[in-house]
mmCIF file of C-alpha atoms in Angstrom:
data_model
loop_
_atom_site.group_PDB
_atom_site.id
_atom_site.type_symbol
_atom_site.label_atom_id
_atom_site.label_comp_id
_atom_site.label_asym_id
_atom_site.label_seq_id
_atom_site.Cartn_x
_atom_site.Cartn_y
_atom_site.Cartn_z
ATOM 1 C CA UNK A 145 1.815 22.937 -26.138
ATOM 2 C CA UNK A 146 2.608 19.475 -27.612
ATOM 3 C CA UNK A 147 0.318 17.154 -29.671
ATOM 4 C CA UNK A 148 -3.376 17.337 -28.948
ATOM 5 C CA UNK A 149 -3.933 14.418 -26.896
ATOM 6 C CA UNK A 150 -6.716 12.501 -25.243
ATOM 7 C CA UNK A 151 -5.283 10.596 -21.554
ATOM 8 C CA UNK A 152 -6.878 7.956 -19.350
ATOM 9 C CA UNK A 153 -6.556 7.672 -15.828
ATOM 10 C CA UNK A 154 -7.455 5.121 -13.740
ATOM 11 C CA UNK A 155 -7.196 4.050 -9.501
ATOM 12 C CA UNK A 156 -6.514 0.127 -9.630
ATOM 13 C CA UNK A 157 -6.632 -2.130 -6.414
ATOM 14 C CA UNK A 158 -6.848 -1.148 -2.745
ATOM 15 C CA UNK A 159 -7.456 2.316 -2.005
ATOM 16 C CA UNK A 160 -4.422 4.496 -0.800
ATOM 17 C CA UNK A 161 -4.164 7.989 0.926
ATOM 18 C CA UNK A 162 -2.585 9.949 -2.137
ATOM 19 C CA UNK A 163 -4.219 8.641 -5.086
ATOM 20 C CA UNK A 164 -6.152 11.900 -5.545
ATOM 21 C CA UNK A 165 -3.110 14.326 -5.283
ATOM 22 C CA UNK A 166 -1.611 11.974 -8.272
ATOM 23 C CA UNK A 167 -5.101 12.465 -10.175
ATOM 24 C CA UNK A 168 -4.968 16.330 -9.852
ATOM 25 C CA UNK A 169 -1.656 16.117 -10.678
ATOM 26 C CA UNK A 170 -2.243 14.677 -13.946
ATOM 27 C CA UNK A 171 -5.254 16.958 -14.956
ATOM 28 C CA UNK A 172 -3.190 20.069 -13.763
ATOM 29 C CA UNK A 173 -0.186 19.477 -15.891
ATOM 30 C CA UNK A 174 -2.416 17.462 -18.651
ATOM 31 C CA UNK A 175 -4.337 20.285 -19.263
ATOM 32 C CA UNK A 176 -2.815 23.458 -18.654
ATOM 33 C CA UNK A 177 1.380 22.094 -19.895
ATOM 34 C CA UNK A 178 0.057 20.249 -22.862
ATOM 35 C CA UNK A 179 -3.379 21.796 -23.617
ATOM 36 C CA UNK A 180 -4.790 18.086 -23.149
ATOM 37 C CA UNK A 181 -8.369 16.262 -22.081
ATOM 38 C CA UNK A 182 -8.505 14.081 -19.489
ATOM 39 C CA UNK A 183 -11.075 11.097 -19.128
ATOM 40 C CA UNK A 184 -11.475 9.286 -15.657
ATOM 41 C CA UNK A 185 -11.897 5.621 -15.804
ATOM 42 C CA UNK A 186 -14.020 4.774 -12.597
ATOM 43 C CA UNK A 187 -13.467 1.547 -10.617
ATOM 44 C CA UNK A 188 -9.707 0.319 -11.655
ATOM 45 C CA UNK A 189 -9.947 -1.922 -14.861
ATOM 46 C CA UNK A 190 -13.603 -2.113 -14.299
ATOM 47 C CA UNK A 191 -13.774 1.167 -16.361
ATOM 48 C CA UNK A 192 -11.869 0.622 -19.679
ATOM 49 C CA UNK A 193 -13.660 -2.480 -19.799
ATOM 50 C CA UNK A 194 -17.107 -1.761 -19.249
ATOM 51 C CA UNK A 195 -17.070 1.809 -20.699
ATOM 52 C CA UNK A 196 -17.372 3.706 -16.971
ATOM 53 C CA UNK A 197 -15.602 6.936 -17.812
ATOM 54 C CA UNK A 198 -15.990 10.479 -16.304
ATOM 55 C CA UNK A 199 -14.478 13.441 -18.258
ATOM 56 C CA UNK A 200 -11.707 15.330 -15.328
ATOM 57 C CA UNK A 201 -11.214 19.451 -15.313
ATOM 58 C CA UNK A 202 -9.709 21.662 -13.529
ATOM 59 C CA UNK A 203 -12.532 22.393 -11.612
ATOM 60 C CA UNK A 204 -13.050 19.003 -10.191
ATOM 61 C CA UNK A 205 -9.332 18.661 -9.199
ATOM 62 C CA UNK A 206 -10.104 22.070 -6.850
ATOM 63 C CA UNK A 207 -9.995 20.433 -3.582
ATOM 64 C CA UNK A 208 -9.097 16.953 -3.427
ATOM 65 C CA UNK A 209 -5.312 17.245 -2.745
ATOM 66 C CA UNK A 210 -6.293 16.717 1.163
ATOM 67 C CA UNK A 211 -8.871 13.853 0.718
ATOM 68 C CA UNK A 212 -8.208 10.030 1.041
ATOM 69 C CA UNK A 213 -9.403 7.380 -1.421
ATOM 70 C CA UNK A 214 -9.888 8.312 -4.423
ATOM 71 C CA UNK A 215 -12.643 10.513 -6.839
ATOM 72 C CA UNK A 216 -12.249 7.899 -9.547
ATOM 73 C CA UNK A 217 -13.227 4.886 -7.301
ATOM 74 C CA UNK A 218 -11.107 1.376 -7.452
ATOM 75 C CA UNK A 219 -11.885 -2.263 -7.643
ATOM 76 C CA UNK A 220 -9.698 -5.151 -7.906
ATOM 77 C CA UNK A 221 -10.894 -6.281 -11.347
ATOM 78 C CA UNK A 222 -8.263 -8.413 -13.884
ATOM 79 C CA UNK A 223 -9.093 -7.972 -17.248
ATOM 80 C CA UNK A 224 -7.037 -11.015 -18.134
ATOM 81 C CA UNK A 225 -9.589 -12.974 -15.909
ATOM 82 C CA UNK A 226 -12.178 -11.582 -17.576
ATOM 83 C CA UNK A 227 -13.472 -13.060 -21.276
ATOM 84 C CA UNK A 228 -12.836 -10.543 -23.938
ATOM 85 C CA UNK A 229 -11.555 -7.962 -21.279
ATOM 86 C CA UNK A 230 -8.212 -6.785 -23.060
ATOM 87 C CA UNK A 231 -10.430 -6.398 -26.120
ATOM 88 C CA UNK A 232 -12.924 -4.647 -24.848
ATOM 89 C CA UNK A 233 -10.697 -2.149 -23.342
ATOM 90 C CA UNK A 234 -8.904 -1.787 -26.898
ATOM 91 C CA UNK A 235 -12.562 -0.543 -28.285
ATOM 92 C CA UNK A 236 -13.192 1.217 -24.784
ATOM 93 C CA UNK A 237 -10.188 3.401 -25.423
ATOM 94 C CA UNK A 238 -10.740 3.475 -29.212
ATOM 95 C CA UNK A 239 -14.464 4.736 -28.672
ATOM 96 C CA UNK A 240 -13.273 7.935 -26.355
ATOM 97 C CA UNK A 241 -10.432 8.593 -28.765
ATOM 98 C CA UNK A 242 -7.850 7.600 -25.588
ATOM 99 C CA UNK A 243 -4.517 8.092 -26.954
ATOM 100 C CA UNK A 244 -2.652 6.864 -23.637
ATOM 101 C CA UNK A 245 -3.393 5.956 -19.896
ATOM 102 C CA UNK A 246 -2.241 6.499 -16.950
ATOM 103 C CA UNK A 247 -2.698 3.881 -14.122
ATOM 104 C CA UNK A 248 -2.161 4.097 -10.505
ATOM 105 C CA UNK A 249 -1.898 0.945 -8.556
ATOM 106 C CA UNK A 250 0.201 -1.800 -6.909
ATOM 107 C CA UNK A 251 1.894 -4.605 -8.077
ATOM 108 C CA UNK A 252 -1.437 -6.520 -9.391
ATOM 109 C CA UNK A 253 -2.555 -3.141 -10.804
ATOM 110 C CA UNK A 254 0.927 -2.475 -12.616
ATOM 111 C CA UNK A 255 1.152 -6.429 -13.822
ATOM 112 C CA UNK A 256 -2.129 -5.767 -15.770
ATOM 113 C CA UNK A 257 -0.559 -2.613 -17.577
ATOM 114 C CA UNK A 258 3.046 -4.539 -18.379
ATOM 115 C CA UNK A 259 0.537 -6.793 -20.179
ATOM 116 C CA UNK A 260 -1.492 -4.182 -21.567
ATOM 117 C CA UNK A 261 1.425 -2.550 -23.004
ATOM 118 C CA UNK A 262 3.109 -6.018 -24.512
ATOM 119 C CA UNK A 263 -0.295 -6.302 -26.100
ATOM 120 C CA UNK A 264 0.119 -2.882 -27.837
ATOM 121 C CA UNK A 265 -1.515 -0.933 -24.917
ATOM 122 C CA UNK A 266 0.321 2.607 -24.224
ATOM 123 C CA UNK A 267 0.507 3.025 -20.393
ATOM 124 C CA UNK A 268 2.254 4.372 -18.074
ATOM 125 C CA UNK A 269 2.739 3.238 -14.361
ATOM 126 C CA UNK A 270 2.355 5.237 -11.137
ATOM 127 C CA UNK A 271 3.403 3.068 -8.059
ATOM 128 C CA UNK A 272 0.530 2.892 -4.986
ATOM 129 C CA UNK A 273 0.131 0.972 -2.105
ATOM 130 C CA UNK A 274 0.797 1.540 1.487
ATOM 131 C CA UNK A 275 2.843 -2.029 2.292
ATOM 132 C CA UNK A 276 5.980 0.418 0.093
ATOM 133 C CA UNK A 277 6.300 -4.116 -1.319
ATOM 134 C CA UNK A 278 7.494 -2.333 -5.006
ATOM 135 C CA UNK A 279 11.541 -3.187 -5.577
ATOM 136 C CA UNK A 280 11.392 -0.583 -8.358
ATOM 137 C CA UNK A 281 10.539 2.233 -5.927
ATOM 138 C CA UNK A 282 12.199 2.935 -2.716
ATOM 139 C CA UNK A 283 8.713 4.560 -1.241
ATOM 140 C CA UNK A 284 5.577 4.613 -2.777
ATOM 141 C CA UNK A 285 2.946 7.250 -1.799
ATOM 142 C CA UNK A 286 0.258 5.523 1.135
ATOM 143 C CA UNK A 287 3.211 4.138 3.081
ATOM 144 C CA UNK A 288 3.760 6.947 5.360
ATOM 145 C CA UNK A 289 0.371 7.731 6.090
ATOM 146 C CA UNK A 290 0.018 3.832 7.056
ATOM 147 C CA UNK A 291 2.751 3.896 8.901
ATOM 148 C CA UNK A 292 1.820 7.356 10.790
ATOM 149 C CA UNK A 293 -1.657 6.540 11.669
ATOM 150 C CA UNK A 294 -0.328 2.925 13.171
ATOM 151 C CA UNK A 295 2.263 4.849 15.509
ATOM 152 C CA UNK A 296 -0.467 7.195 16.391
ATOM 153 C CA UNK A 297 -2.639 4.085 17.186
ATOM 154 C CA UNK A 298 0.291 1.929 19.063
ATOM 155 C CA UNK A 299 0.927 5.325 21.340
ATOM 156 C CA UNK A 300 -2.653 5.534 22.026
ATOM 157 C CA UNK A 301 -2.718 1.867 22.886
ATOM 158 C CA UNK A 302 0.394 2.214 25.133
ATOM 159 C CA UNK A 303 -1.483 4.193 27.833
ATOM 160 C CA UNK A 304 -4.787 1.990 28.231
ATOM 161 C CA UNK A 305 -2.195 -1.085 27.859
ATOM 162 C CA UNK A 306 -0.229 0.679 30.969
ATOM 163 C CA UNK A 307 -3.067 2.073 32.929
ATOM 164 C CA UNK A 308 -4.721 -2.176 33.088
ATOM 165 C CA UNK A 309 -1.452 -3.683 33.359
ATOM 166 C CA UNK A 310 -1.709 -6.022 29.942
ATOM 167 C CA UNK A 311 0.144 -7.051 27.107
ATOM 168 C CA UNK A 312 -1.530 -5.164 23.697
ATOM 169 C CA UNK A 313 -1.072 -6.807 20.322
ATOM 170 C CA UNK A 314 -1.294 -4.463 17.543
ATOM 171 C CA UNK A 315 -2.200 -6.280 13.760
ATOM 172 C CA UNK A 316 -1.142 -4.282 10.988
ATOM 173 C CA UNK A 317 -1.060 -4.685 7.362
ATOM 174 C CA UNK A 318 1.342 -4.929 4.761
ATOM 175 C CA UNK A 319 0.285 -8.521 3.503
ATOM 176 C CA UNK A 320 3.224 -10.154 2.840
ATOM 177 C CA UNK A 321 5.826 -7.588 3.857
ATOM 178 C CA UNK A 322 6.873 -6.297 6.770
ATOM 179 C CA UNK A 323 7.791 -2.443 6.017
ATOM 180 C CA UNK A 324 4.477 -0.962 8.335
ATOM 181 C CA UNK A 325 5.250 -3.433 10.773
ATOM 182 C CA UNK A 326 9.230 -2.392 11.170
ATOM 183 C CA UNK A 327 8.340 1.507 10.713
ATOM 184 C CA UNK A 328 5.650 1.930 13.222
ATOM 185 C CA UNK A 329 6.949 -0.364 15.375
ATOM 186 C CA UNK A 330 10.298 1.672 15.895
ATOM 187 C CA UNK A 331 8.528 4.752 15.739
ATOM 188 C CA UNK A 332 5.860 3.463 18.375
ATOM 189 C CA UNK A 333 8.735 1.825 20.829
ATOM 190 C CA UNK A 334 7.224 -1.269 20.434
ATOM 191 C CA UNK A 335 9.149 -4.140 22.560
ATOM 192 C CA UNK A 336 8.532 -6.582 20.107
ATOM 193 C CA UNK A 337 7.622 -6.370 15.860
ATOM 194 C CA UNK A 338 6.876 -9.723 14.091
ATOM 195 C CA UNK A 339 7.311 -9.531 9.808
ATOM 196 C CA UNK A 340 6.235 -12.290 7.619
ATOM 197 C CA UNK A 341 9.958 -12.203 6.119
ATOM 198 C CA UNK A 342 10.914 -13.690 9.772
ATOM 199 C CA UNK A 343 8.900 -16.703 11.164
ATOM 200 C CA UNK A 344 8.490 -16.162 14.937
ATOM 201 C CA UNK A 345 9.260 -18.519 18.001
ATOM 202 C CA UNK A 346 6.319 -18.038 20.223
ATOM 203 C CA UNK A 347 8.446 -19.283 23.201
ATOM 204 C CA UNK A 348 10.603 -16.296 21.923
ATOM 205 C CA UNK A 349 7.926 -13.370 22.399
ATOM 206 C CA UNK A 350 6.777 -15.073 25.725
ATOM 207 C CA UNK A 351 10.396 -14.525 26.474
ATOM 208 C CA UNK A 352 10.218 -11.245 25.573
ATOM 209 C CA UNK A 353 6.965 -9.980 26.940
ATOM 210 C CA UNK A 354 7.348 -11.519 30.725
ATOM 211 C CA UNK A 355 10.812 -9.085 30.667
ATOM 212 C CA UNK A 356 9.001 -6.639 30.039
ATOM 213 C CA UNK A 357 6.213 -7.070 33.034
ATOM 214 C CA UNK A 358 9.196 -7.963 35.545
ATOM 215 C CA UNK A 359 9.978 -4.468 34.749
ATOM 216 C CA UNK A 360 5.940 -3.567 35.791
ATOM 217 C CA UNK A 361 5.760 -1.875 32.212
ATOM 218 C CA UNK A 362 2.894 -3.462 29.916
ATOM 219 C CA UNK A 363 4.602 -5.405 26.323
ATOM 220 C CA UNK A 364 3.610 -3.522 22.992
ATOM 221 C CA UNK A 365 4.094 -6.443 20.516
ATOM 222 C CA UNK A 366 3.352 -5.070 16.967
ATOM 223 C CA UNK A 367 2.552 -7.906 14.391
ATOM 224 C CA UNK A 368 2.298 -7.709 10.434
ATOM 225 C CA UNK A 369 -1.111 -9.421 9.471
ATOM 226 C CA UNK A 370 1.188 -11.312 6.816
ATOM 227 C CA UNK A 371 3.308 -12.902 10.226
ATOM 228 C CA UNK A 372 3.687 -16.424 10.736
ATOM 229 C CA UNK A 373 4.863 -19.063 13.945
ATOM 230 C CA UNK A 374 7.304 -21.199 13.207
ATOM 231 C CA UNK A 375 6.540 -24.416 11.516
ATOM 232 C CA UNK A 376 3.269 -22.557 11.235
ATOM 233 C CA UNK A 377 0.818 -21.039 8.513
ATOM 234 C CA UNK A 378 -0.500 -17.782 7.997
ATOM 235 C CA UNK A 379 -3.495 -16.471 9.469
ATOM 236 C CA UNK A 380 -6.490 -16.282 7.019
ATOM 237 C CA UNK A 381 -8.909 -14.038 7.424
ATOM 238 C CA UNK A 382 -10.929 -15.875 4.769
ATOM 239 C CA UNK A 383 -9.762 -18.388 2.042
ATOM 240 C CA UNK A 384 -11.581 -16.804 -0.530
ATOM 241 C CA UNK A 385 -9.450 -15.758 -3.371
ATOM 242 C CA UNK A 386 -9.230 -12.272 -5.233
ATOM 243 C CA UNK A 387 -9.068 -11.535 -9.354
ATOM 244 C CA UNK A 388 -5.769 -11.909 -8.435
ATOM 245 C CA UNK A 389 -5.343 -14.991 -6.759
ATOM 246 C CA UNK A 390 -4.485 -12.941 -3.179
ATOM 247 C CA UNK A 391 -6.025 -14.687 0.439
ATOM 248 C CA UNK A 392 -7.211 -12.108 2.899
ATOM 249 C CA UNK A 393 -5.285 -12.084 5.806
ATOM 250 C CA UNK A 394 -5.779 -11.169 9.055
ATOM 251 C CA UNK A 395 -6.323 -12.665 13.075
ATOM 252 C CA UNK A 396 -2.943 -13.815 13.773
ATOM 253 C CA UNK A 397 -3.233 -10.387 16.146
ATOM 254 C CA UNK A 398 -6.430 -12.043 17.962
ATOM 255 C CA UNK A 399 -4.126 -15.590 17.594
ATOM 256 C CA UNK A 400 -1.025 -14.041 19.288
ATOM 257 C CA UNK A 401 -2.755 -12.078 22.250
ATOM 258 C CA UNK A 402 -4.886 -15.412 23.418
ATOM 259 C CA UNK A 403 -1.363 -17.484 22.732
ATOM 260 C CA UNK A 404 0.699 -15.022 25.132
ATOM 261 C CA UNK A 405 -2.340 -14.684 27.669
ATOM 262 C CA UNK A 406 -2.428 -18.559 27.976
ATOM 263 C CA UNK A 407 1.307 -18.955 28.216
ATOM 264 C CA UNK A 408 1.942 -15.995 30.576
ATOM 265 C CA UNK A 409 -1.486 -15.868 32.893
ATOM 266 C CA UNK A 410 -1.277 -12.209 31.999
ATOM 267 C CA UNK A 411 -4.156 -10.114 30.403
ATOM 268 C CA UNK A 412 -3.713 -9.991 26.638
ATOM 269 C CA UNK A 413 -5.555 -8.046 24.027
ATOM 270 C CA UNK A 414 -5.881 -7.250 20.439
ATOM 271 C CA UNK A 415 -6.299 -4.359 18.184
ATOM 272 C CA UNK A 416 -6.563 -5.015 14.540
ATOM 273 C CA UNK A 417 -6.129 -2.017 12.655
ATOM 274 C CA UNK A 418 -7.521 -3.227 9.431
ATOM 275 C CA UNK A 419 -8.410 -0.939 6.909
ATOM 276 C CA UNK A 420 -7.952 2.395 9.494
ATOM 277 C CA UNK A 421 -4.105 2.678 7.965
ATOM 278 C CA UNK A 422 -5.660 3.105 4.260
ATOM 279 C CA UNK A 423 -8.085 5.779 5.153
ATOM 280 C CA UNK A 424 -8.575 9.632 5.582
ATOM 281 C CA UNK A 425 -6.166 12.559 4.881
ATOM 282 C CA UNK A 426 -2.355 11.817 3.605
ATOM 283 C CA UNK A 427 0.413 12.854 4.891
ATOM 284 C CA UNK A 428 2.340 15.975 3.495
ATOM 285 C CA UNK A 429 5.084 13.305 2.704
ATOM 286 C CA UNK A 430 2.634 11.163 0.704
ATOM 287 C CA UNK A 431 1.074 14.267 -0.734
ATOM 288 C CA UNK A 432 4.340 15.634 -2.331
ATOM 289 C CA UNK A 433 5.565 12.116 -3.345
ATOM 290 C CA UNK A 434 2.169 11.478 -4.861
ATOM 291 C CA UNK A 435 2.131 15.288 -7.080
ATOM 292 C CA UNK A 436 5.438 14.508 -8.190
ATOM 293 C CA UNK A 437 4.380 11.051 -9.586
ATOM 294 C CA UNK A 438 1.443 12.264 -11.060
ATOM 295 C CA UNK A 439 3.419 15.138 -12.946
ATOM 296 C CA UNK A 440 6.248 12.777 -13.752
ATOM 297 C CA UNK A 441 3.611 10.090 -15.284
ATOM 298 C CA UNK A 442 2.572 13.052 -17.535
ATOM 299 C CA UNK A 443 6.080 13.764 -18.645
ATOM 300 C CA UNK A 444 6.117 9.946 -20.060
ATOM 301 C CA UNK A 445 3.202 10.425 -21.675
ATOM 302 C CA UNK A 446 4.605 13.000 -23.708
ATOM 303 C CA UNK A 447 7.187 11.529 -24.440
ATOM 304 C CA UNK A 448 5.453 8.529 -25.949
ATOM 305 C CA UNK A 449 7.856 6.683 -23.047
ATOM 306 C CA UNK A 450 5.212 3.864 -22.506
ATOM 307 C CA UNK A 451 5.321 0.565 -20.467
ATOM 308 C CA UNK A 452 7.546 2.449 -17.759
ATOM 309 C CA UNK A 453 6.556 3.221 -14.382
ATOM 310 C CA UNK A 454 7.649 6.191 -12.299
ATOM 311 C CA UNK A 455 9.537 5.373 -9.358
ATOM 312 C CA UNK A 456 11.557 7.383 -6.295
ATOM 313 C CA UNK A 457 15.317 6.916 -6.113
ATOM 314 C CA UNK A 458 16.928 8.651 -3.262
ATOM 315 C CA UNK A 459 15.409 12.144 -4.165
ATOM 316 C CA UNK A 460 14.773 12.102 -7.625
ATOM 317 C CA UNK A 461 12.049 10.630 -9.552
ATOM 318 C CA UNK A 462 13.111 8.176 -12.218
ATOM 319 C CA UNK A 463 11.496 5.857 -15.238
ATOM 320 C CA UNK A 464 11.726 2.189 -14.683
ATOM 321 C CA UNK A 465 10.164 -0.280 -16.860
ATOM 322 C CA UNK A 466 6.833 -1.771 -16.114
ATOM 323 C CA UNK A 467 8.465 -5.285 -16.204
ATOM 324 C CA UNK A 468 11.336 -4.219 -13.652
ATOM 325 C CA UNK A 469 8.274 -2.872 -11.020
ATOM 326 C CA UNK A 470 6.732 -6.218 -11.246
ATOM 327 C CA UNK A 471 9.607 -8.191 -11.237
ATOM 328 C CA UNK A 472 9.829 -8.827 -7.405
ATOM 329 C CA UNK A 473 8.316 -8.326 -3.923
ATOM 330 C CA UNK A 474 10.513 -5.594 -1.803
ATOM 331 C CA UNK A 475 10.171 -7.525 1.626
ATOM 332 C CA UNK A 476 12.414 -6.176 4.686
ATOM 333 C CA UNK A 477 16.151 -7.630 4.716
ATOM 334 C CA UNK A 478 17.206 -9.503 7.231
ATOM 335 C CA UNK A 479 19.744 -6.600 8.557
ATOM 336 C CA UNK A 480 17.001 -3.845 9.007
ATOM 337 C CA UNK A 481 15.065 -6.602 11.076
ATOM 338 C CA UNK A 482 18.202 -7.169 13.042
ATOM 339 C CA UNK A 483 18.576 -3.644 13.693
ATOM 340 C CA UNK A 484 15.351 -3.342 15.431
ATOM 341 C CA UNK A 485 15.394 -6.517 17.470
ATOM 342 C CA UNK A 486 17.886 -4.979 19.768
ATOM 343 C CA UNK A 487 14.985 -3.281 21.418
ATOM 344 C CA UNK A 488 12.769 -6.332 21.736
ATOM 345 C CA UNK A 489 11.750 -7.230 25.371
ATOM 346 C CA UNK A 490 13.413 -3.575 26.874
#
């Protein structure tokens, strides 16, 4: 048993299958390696700012290794948008005798606590999101599950797309990379994937898809809701903007299936995935990857290691610095794309 301690937790951002085995994770090692307490913040930053805390045991870490989302809930709040926020949080954390947190989130999530922790903050990092967009990380925990529940969905789709003789669009996410897009695609046999690191030639998947129906088998074209046409835009599903500053995307699926139907006099559909991919039980991938994080955060922590964020390199699970996780966007280079697109129209 080390120093007495006091830890935060928090779930920032979109939800992610995996975000409770990290919590459990936390509480299991907090409290029975180190003899600490462990206070939930609920609803991202929302909770250190606005006092919404929940005191974690054991007990009510029992059974939620299996479930999606998260116990803590998760918003997409910005303290730095809001007036007085990184103050508030200082007396927040000051008024349940916090000595450290631990936040689990993406990029916007993680660029909140490299602030946080320039201001004087201690925090530690634990990388989420199923579009796997960290360059610190080479998987975060949610990726997998995205990508298996999409290849589940795109083999499902193959047989009804088959059975009526039509070409099937699949929309994924990923926002503005292409990783869910390139893994379930391969995994699904898709005959054509579109990223948004690539900007497509529509001629080109018309191309693509009326190979594939001279060979009386229906086209599978899987597109990442982040994709764009040529000397086009993206696809907005609303121009609304987050805390953040983020669009939400979404319909260049519904876009692409009415473009190809037009061009090719074929029957064309669209299935948008949406927020299926982020939902219901993780993988056992995601589940490991997501304990190890958790238990890895807590080894920071007692350390007094802060501003870092823990991160998978090959096998092992490293420290990076906040500011390194947060430095760029991981988008798909151009030689995994090429590897795929070898299979296009087949």
């Amino acid at each position: 048993m080390g120093k007495q301690m006091r830890i935060g937790v928090l779930t920032g951002g979109g939800d992610c299958p995996g975000l409770n085995a990290v919590i459990r994770a936390v509480v299991r090692k907090g409290i029975k390696a180190h003899g600490w307490e462990v206070v939930g913040f609920r609803n991202g930053w929302q909770g250190p700012i606005e006092n919404l805390t929940k005191p974690i045991g054991l007990t009510d870490v029992e059974d939620i290794l299996t479930r999606g989302g998260t116990i803590l809930g998760s918003s997409r709040t910005n303290p730095y948008k809001v007036e007085g926020g990184v103050d508030r949080i200082r007396e927040v954390l000051a008024e349940n005798k916090v000595d450290a947190l631990i936040a689990i989130g993406g990029e916007d999530t993680l660029g909140v606590a490299k602030k946080l922790t320039d201001d004087g903050i201690g925090v530690v990092g634990v990388p989420k999101t199923i579009d796997n967009d960290l360059g610190a990380t080479d998987y975060t925990f949610g990726f997998d599950t995205a990508v298996h529940i999409a290849t589940e969905a795109i083999d499902r789709l193959r047989t009804t797309a088959e059975s009526h003789h039509r070409a099937l669009v699949v929309e994924v996410m990923g926002r503005h990379a292409g990783w869910i897009a390139l893994h379930s695609g391969l995994a699904g046999g898709a005959n054509v994937i579109l990223v948004p690191e690539r900007p497509f030639s529509v001629d080109k998947v018309v191309e693509w898809v009326e190979r594939r129906f001279e060979r009386e088998f229906a086209p599978i074209i899987v597109v990442a809701e982040g994709a764009m046409p040529e000397g086009g835009a993206e696809v907005l599903h609303s121009g609304e903007r987050d805390a953040f500053g983020h669009v939400r995307l979404g319909g260049v699926g519904q876009w692409l299936a009415e473009e190809i139907a037009d061009r090719t006099g074929k029957e064309s559909r669209a299935a948008i995935l949406g927020h299926i991919q982020r939902g219901g039980t993780p993988t056992a991938y995601d589940r490991v990857l997501a304990t190890r994080f958790g238990l890895n955060a807590v080894d920071a922590v007692a350390d007094g290691d802060f501003g870092v964020m823990v991160a998978l390199r090959g096998t092992d699970i490293v420290r990076v610095k906040l500011s390194e996780a947060t430095a760029e966007l991981k988008t798909v280079p151009t030689e995994r794309y090429e590897e795929a697109e070898v299979f296009f129209g087949a």
